[in-house]
């Protein structure tokens, strides 16, 4: 049996940052387990720029961002295993993993950091009717084919979903010579960053069809066409608004889901909204000594925030090993209310809060000119004016330690209030 | 002159900029940082973009090398740049930041590697 | 010149071919698709029915009852997952309870063993997640679940190992009577055989009409389904049917042999024999109907929807006989439900028919009833896993993360007899792409392995049919 103080599962941006931070906080024995053939995770196929503005104050491509961490990790001598798949983890922090070189391994960890990231939602998950031909790809799969393997996936393309990956792929496919006919979005607003709508769609005259949905896929062997239609405010199809596209390819960019099979099988509590583990202020899951960070907890829109969150997880996992974390403490819960979909962390042990507590959340709709209101047991402690809020953009706020006047079982709730209400 | 509204794409903040030409001067409003002002003026006078793409790797474990233009290039040079990139094949070892093509497509901007292989 | 040509490599054609391979015959199994089991066999309810449903005296009733009893042995021989989990037909009112009693009496006439009419309490104890309004039901412990396509692939493999020639991508264009039998025309080649067995599913009428006048019609009757994630596969423990009413047969809710949850089907008569498209209205309908059984089915955990075509004959019963106008041409047609359940018995029955036509068939002395066992990595314990990887490191590389399928298993599926040639063929055999991510991650890797093992360029690898290209050259 192998033994490490900290085992990090996943060598993408979350795992890299967590491992580096744990080492900086005095942990010597760390292992990263990565299932792919190289470190860096999904960043390696995100060849576009826009990464690193918060963490490095410069604009980097995905591979450049990853390389900075990989370089630092190697300099620090942190161990990692590539092409290695974790089969299961248990509550005693025993990990079973396999690869072609070491074979079957049992690894005992003092603390585990889950950093498995997320996966894409598929056609089945959103129940798109029609035939089942070749030519339907999730945007990420197409991205891998194009950017990593150098293949072409199609000539005439429609993209369903205007999340960032969909927008980025609209530009990428265009640059690679395909004709992107439209990006189709069910909601009345795009799920992606505004800058991506400008530089990926508007720059190339690709139409963005909001409040539209896919009603049919045609073609027996390969996609031959698709039909879309307009939807009303209840997302119901408006009859007579159907339009056909003659295309050979459909890309799906219809959301990401934290990848939590290992967490679920380990008996870790999952949040029904985020689909990720519930965590406390230390990014520790419901199982003591198992931490989680990055997209496995909740899907982030910027890798910079993944890095920041993962550094906290790495630091706290180190603190856990060094027994610096106070386990006995008043615990309060966070609670999303009107307008807020979820809050991370879900639990806060007051004794471990430093000068301030950072909370992260997403809203459930597009809002203009609202207040984000923080309450402890119905007593308002903070109110922040927000000009523009959208579900596609993660929000965060700080609560000063002095404001955290609460007792065991208290509830920190966050809600939106209209201006003047 | 009427003002023009554009969205800043310098960073993921996506500020809504309002740009007005007053004589020879441009006045930019809505930007949260100085880069927004520079972007706003440039977008009206000479819009530019960083191009990110891939080039083939010869005899490597990886098949494609991610690359980018070191600086933004004029928008109307993007397709010329892509055509030039298409013709390139590179051989490892390569370090991140290595110049692969100088002055790509006559833009006076270098094409550089986005990762090491 | 072959002794026997079997047209159609679905569950019926493969069962017939494998049954024939026990005898000293030169046999060819022909299919128009790029893989076996690529029609109705890959898209149905996957249920081995107990046999109370069919009207006594019909071929359906007789062969269902017999077929059901043969499943344990054949699945064991071929190492195919089969679980005899039992079925429940549930009633929610008095009329439905009366129907249950009718089914029970019918089952007794069909000699179905161990059936029992259960009270509400007994049912809720067996199936705590059912809606409260169930008042009773019919329990048939001999019903089971199976993976029909895996069974057909295993049958094809075993048949090939016993000397059958499998010819895929051979669409039959015409059949002509020749002196000694029949000549079957396909685009690629002409195939001659003394006897022809027509197991062509929804196309069985078209194949029949190549040699005789129109004697029956096969109508495609579409049914749509939802497959839900494994995390909800244990919502029910048995196959749950709704009591049939004047409005329809209802939909079933059942676990699959791989632990997913299956919900469906509806019934819709269509024209096009290739139309396996799903539709939002129909999926909504099966969901609504299924909620009458369990209102808390978490449909947001659906991983995919699919549609299959039943080969419904205008005669009401299976058509298994020599064509009157074409000697030596045997139709095995109209094999709709309970066709899967009856399939092993249909094979026996068909081979008996052939025996009568030929006079006698000589049994082989070297028939191998068993298939080389399939190594399913995740079913091994820790020591076995370690040992397997040591022996073949390819079992140490997980390709499909959702279903934890190793490279070793995929390579094995390619190199078996009747092995996989396409991405979907791999998926049907060893399940990468069947899980939550539906192949998003493993698809490109499966293509690389296929290209490498088959000595092809990756752009030549197709999803399913020859025209279902994935990458552009």
Coordinates of N, CA, C and O in Angstrom, one line a residue, chain C residues 284-392:
Chain C
X284 N -43.1 12.7 -23.9 CA -43.9 13.3 -22.9 C -45.0 12.3 -22.5 O -45.4 12.2 -21.3
X285 N -45.6 11.7 -23.5 CA -46.7 10.7 -23.3 C -46.2 9.5 -22.4 O -46.9 9.1 -21.5
X286 N -45.1 8.9 -22.8 CA -44.6 7.8 -22.0 C -44.3 8.2 -20.5 O -44.6 7.5 -19.6
X287 N -43.8 9.4 -20.4 CA -43.5 9.9 -19.0 C -44.8 10.1 -18.2 O -44.8 9.7 -17.1
X288 N -45.7 10.7 -18.9 CA -47.0 10.9 -18.2 C -47.7 9.5 -17.8 O -48.1 9.4 -16.7
X289 N -47.6 8.6 -18.8 CA -48.2 7.3 -18.5 C -47.5 6.6 -17.4 O -48.1 5.9 -16.5
X290 N -46.1 6.7 -17.4 CA -45.3 5.9 -16.4 C -45.6 6.5 -15.0 O -45.5 5.8 -14.0
X291 N -46.0 7.8 -14.9 CA -46.2 8.3 -13.6 C -47.4 7.7 -12.9 O -47.6 7.8 -11.7
X292 N -48.3 7.0 -13.7 CA -49.4 6.3 -13.1 C -48.9 5.1 -12.3 O -49.5 4.6 -11.4
X293 N -47.7 4.6 -12.6 CA -47.1 3.6 -11.9 C -46.3 4.1 -10.7 O -46.4 3.7 -9.5
X294 N -45.4 5.0 -11.0 CA -44.5 5.7 -10.0 C -44.5 7.2 -10.3 O -43.9 7.6 -11.3
X295 N -45.1 8.0 -9.5 CA -45.1 9.4 -9.8 C -43.8 10.1 -9.5 O -43.6 11.2 -10.0
X296 N -42.9 9.4 -8.8 CA -41.6 10.1 -8.5 C -40.5 9.6 -9.4 O -39.3 9.7 -8.9
X297 N -40.7 9.2 -10.6 CA -39.6 8.8 -11.5 C -38.8 10.1 -11.8 O -39.4 11.0 -12.3
X298 N -37.5 10.1 -11.5 CA -36.8 11.3 -11.7 C -36.3 11.5 -13.1 O -35.2 11.1 -13.5
X299 N -37.2 12.0 -14.0 CA -36.9 12.0 -15.4 C -35.7 12.9 -15.8 O -35.2 12.9 -16.9
X300 N -35.4 13.8 -14.8 CA -34.2 14.7 -15.1 C -32.9 13.8 -15.1 O -31.9 14.3 -15.6
X301 N -33.0 12.6 -14.7 CA -31.8 11.7 -14.7 C -31.8 10.9 -16.0 O -31.1 9.8 -16.1
X302 N -32.6 11.2 -17.0 CA -32.6 10.5 -18.3 C -31.3 10.7 -18.9 O -30.8 11.8 -19.0
X303 N -30.7 9.5 -19.4 CA -29.4 9.7 -20.1 C -29.6 9.6 -21.6 O -28.9 10.2 -22.4
X304 N -30.7 8.9 -22.0 CA -31.0 9.0 -23.5 C -32.4 8.5 -23.7 O -33.0 7.9 -22.9
X305 N -32.9 8.9 -24.9 CA -34.2 8.4 -25.4 C -33.9 7.6 -26.7 O -32.9 7.9 -27.4
X306 N -34.7 6.6 -26.9 CA -34.6 5.9 -28.2 C -35.9 5.4 -28.7 O -36.9 5.4 -27.9
X307 N -36.0 5.0 -29.9 CA -37.2 4.4 -30.5 C -36.8 3.2 -31.2 O -35.8 3.0 -31.8
X308 N -37.7 2.2 -31.2 CA -37.5 0.9 -31.9 C -38.8 0.6 -32.7 O -39.9 1.2 -32.4
X309 N -38.7 -0.3 -33.6 CA -39.8 -0.7 -34.4 C -40.2 -2.1 -34.2 O -39.3 -3.0 -34.3
X310 N -41.4 -2.4 -33.8 CA -41.9 -3.7 -33.7 C -42.3 -4.2 -35.1 O -42.8 -3.5 -35.9
X311 N -42.0 -5.5 -35.4 CA -42.3 -6.0 -36.7 C -43.7 -6.7 -36.6 O -43.9 -7.9 -36.4
X312 N -44.8 -5.9 -36.8 CA -46.1 -6.4 -36.5 C -46.8 -7.0 -37.7 O -46.9 -6.3 -38.8
X313 N -47.1 -8.2 -37.7 CA -47.7 -8.9 -38.8 C -49.2 -8.6 -38.9 O -49.9 -8.4 -37.9
X314 N -49.8 -8.7 -40.1 CA -51.2 -8.5 -40.2 C -52.0 -9.8 -39.9 O -53.2 -9.8 -39.9
X315 N -51.3 -10.9 -39.6 CA -51.9 -12.1 -39.2 C -52.2 -12.3 -37.8 O -53.0 -13.1 -37.4
X316 N -51.6 -11.4 -36.9 CA -51.8 -11.5 -35.5 C -50.9 -12.5 -34.8 O -50.8 -12.4 -33.5
X317 N -50.3 -13.4 -35.5 CA -49.4 -14.4 -34.8 C -48.1 -14.5 -35.5 O -48.0 -13.9 -36.7
X318 N -47.1 -15.1 -34.9 CA -45.8 -15.3 -35.6 C -46.1 -16.1 -36.9 O -47.0 -17.0 -36.9
X319 N -45.3 -15.8 -37.9 CA -45.5 -16.6 -39.2 C -44.2 -17.4 -39.3 O -43.1 -16.9 -39.7
X320 N -44.3 -18.7 -39.0 CA -43.1 -19.5 -39.1 C -43.4 -20.7 -39.9 O -44.0 -21.7 -39.4
X321 N -43.2 -20.6 -41.2 CA -43.5 -21.8 -42.1 C -42.8 -21.6 -43.5 O -42.3 -20.5 -43.8
X322 N -42.8 -22.7 -44.2 CA -42.3 -22.7 -45.5 C -43.3 -21.9 -46.4 O -44.5 -22.0 -46.3
X323 N -42.7 -21.0 -47.3 CA -43.6 -20.3 -48.2 C -44.3 -21.2 -49.1 O -43.7 -22.1 -49.7
X324 N -45.6 -21.1 -49.3 CA -46.4 -22.0 -50.1 C -45.9 -22.1 -51.5 O -45.8 -23.1 -52.1
X325 N -45.6 -20.9 -52.1 CA -45.2 -20.8 -53.5 C -43.7 -21.0 -53.7 O -43.2 -20.9 -54.8
X326 N -42.9 -21.1 -52.6 CA -41.5 -21.2 -52.7 C -40.9 -22.3 -51.8 O -40.7 -22.1 -50.6
X327 N -40.7 -23.5 -52.4 CA -40.2 -24.6 -51.6 C -38.8 -24.3 -51.1 O -38.0 -23.7 -51.8
X328 N -38.5 -24.7 -49.9 CA -37.2 -24.4 -49.3 C -37.0 -23.0 -48.8 O -35.9 -22.7 -48.4
X329 N -38.0 -22.2 -48.9 CA -37.9 -20.8 -48.4 C -38.8 -20.7 -47.1 O -40.0 -20.8 -47.2
X330 N -38.1 -20.5 -46.0 CA -38.9 -20.5 -44.7 C -39.0 -19.1 -44.2 O -38.0 -18.4 -44.1
X331 N -40.2 -18.7 -44.0 CA -40.4 -17.4 -43.3 C -40.4 -17.5 -41.8 O -41.1 -18.4 -41.3
X332 N -39.6 -16.6 -41.2 CA -39.7 -16.5 -39.7 C -40.0 -15.1 -39.5 O -39.2 -14.2 -39.3
X333 N -41.3 -14.7 -39.6 CA -41.7 -13.3 -39.8 C -42.8 -12.9 -38.7 O -43.4 -13.8 -38.1
X334 N -42.9 -11.6 -38.7 CA -43.9 -11.1 -37.7 C -43.6 -11.4 -36.3 O -44.4 -11.6 -35.4
X335 N -42.3 -11.4 -36.0 CA -41.8 -11.7 -34.7 C -41.8 -10.4 -33.8 O -40.8 -9.8 -33.5
X336 N -43.0 -10.0 -33.4 CA -43.2 -8.9 -32.5 C -43.2 -9.5 -31.1 O -42.9 -10.7 -30.9
X337 N -43.5 -8.7 -30.1 CA -43.5 -9.2 -28.7 C -44.5 -10.3 -28.7 O -45.6 -10.3 -29.3
X338 N -44.2 -11.4 -28.0 CA -43.0 -11.7 -27.2 C -41.9 -12.4 -27.9 O -41.4 -13.5 -27.5
X339 N -41.4 -11.8 -29.0 CA -40.4 -12.4 -29.9 C -39.1 -12.7 -29.2 O -38.5 -13.8 -29.4
X340 N -38.6 -11.7 -28.4 CA -37.4 -11.9 -27.7 C -37.5 -13.1 -26.8 O -36.6 -14.0 -26.7
X341 N -38.6 -13.2 -26.0 CA -38.8 -14.2 -25.1 C -38.9 -15.6 -25.8 O -38.4 -16.6 -25.3
X342 N -39.5 -15.6 -26.9 CA -39.7 -16.8 -27.6 C -38.5 -17.3 -28.5 O -38.5 -18.4 -28.9
X343 N -37.6 -16.3 -28.7 CA -36.5 -16.5 -29.7 C -35.8 -17.9 -29.6 O -35.7 -18.6 -30.6
X344 N -35.4 -18.4 -28.4 CA -34.7 -19.7 -28.4 C -35.6 -20.8 -28.9 O -35.2 -21.7 -29.5
X345 N -36.9 -20.7 -28.6 CA -37.9 -21.7 -29.0 C -38.2 -21.6 -30.5 O -38.4 -22.6 -31.2
X346 N -38.2 -20.3 -31.0 CA -38.4 -20.1 -32.4 C -37.3 -20.8 -33.2 O -37.5 -21.4 -34.2
X347 N -36.1 -20.7 -32.7 CA -34.9 -21.3 -33.4 C -35.1 -22.8 -33.4 O -34.9 -23.4 -34.5
X348 N -35.5 -23.4 -32.3 CA -35.7 -24.9 -32.3 C -36.8 -25.2 -33.3 O -36.7 -26.2 -34.1
X349 N -37.9 -24.5 -33.3 CA -39.1 -24.7 -34.1 C -38.7 -24.6 -35.6 O -39.1 -25.5 -36.4
X350 N -37.9 -23.6 -35.9 CA -37.5 -23.4 -37.3 C -36.6 -24.5 -37.8 O -36.7 -25.0 -38.9
X351 N -35.6 -24.9 -36.9 CA -34.7 -26.0 -37.3 C -35.5 -27.3 -37.5 O -35.2 -28.1 -38.4
X352 N -36.5 -27.5 -36.7 CA -37.4 -28.7 -36.8 C -38.1 -28.6 -38.2 O -38.2 -29.7 -38.9
X353 N -38.5 -27.4 -38.5 CA -39.2 -27.3 -39.9 C -38.2 -27.7 -41.0 O -38.6 -28.4 -41.9
X354 N -37.0 -27.2 -40.9 CA -36.0 -27.4 -41.9 C -35.7 -28.9 -41.9 O -35.5 -29.5 -43.0
X355 N -35.6 -29.6 -40.8 CA -35.3 -31.0 -40.7 C -36.4 -31.8 -41.5 O -36.0 -32.7 -42.3
X356 N -37.6 -31.3 -41.3 CA -38.7 -32.0 -42.0 C -38.6 -31.8 -43.5 O -38.9 -32.7 -44.3
X357 N -38.1 -30.6 -43.9 CA -38.0 -30.4 -45.4 C -36.8 -31.2 -46.0 O -36.9 -31.7 -47.0
X358 N -35.7 -31.2 -45.2 CA -34.5 -31.9 -45.7 C -34.6 -33.4 -45.6 O -34.1 -34.1 -46.4
X359 N -35.4 -33.8 -44.6 CA -35.5 -35.2 -44.3 C -34.8 -35.5 -43.0 O -35.5 -35.8 -42.0
X360 N -33.5 -35.3 -42.9 CA -32.8 -35.3 -41.6 C -31.6 -34.5 -41.7 O -31.0 -34.2 -42.7
X361 N -31.1 -34.0 -40.5 CA -29.9 -33.3 -40.4 C -28.9 -34.0 -39.5 O -29.3 -34.6 -38.5
X362 N -27.7 -34.0 -39.9 CA -26.7 -34.7 -39.1 C -26.1 -33.8 -38.1 O -25.6 -32.7 -38.4
X363 N -26.1 -34.2 -36.8 CA -25.5 -33.4 -35.7 C -24.0 -33.4 -35.8 O -23.4 -34.4 -36.1
X364 N -23.4 -32.2 -35.5 CA -22.0 -32.2 -35.4 C -21.5 -32.8 -34.1 O -22.1 -32.7 -33.1
X365 N -20.3 -33.4 -34.2 CA -19.8 -33.9 -33.0 C -18.9 -32.9 -32.2 O -18.7 -33.0 -31.0
X366 N -18.5 -31.9 -33.0 CA -17.6 -30.9 -32.3 C -18.2 -29.5 -32.1 O -17.5 -28.5 -32.0
X367 N -19.6 -29.5 -32.0 CA -20.2 -28.2 -31.7 C -19.8 -27.7 -30.3 O -19.8 -28.4 -29.3
X368 N -19.4 -26.4 -30.3 CA -19.0 -25.8 -29.0 C -20.1 -24.9 -28.5 O -20.3 -23.8 -29.1
X369 N -20.8 -25.3 -27.5 CA -21.9 -24.5 -27.1 C -21.5 -23.3 -26.3 O -22.2 -22.3 -26.2
X370 N -20.3 -23.3 -25.8 CA -19.8 -22.2 -25.0 C -19.0 -21.1 -25.7 O -18.2 -21.5 -26.6
X371 N -19.2 -19.9 -25.3 CA -18.4 -18.8 -25.9 C -17.2 -18.6 -24.9 O -17.4 -18.7 -23.7
X372 N -16.1 -18.1 -25.4 CA -15.0 -17.7 -24.5 C -15.6 -16.6 -23.6 O -16.1 -15.7 -24.0
X373 N -15.4 -16.8 -22.2 CA -16.0 -15.9 -21.3 C -15.5 -14.4 -21.5 O -14.4 -14.2 -22.0
X374 N -16.4 -13.5 -21.2 CA -16.0 -12.1 -21.4 C -15.4 -11.6 -20.1 O -16.0 -11.8 -19.0
X375 N -14.3 -10.9 -20.2 CA -13.7 -10.4 -19.0 C -14.3 -9.0 -18.7 O -14.1 -8.1 -19.5
X376 N -15.0 -8.9 -17.7 CA -15.6 -7.6 -17.3 C -14.9 -7.1 -16.1 O -15.1 -7.5 -15.0
X377 N -14.0 -6.1 -16.4 CA -13.0 -5.7 -15.4 C -13.6 -5.3 -14.1 O -13.1 -5.7 -13.0
X378 N -14.6 -4.5 -14.1 CA -15.2 -3.9 -12.9 C -15.9 -5.0 -12.0 O -16.2 -4.7 -10.9
X379 N -16.2 -6.1 -12.6 CA -16.8 -7.2 -11.8 C -15.8 -8.0 -11.1 O -16.1 -8.9 -10.2
X380 N -14.5 -7.8 -11.3 CA -13.4 -8.5 -10.6 C -13.1 -7.9 -9.2 O -13.4 -6.8 -9.0
X381 N -12.6 -8.8 -8.3 CA -12.2 -8.2 -7.0 C -10.8 -7.7 -7.2 O -10.2 -7.8 -8.2
X382 N -10.3 -7.1 -6.1 CA -9.0 -6.4 -6.1 C -7.9 -7.3 -6.6 O -7.1 -6.9 -7.5
X383 N -7.8 -8.5 -6.1 CA -6.7 -9.4 -6.5 C -6.8 -9.7 -8.0 O -5.8 -9.8 -8.7
X384 N -8.0 -10.0 -8.4 CA -8.2 -10.4 -9.8 C -7.8 -9.2 -10.7 O -7.2 -9.4 -11.7
X385 N -8.2 -8.0 -10.3 CA -7.9 -6.8 -11.1 C -6.4 -6.7 -11.2 O -5.9 -6.5 -12.3
X386 N -5.7 -6.8 -10.1 CA -4.3 -6.7 -10.1 C -3.6 -7.7 -11.1 O -2.8 -7.4 -11.8
X387 N -4.2 -9.0 -11.0 CA -3.6 -10.1 -11.8 C -3.8 -9.8 -13.3 O -3.0 -10.1 -14.1
X388 N -5.0 -9.4 -13.6 CA -5.4 -9.2 -15.0 C -4.5 -8.1 -15.6 O -4.0 -8.2 -16.7
X389 N -4.3 -7.0 -14.9 CA -3.5 -5.9 -15.4 C -2.0 -6.4 -15.6 O -1.3 -6.0 -16.5
X390 N -1.6 -7.2 -14.6 CA -0.2 -7.7 -14.7 C 0.0 -8.5 -16.0 O 1.0 -8.4 -16.7
X391 N -1.0 -9.3 -16.3 CA -1.0 -10.1 -17.5 C -1.1 -9.3 -18.8 O -0.4 -9.6 -19.7
X392 N -2.0 -8.4 -18.8 CA -2.2 -7.5 -19.9 C -2.5 -6.1 -19.5 O -3.6 -5.7 -19.0

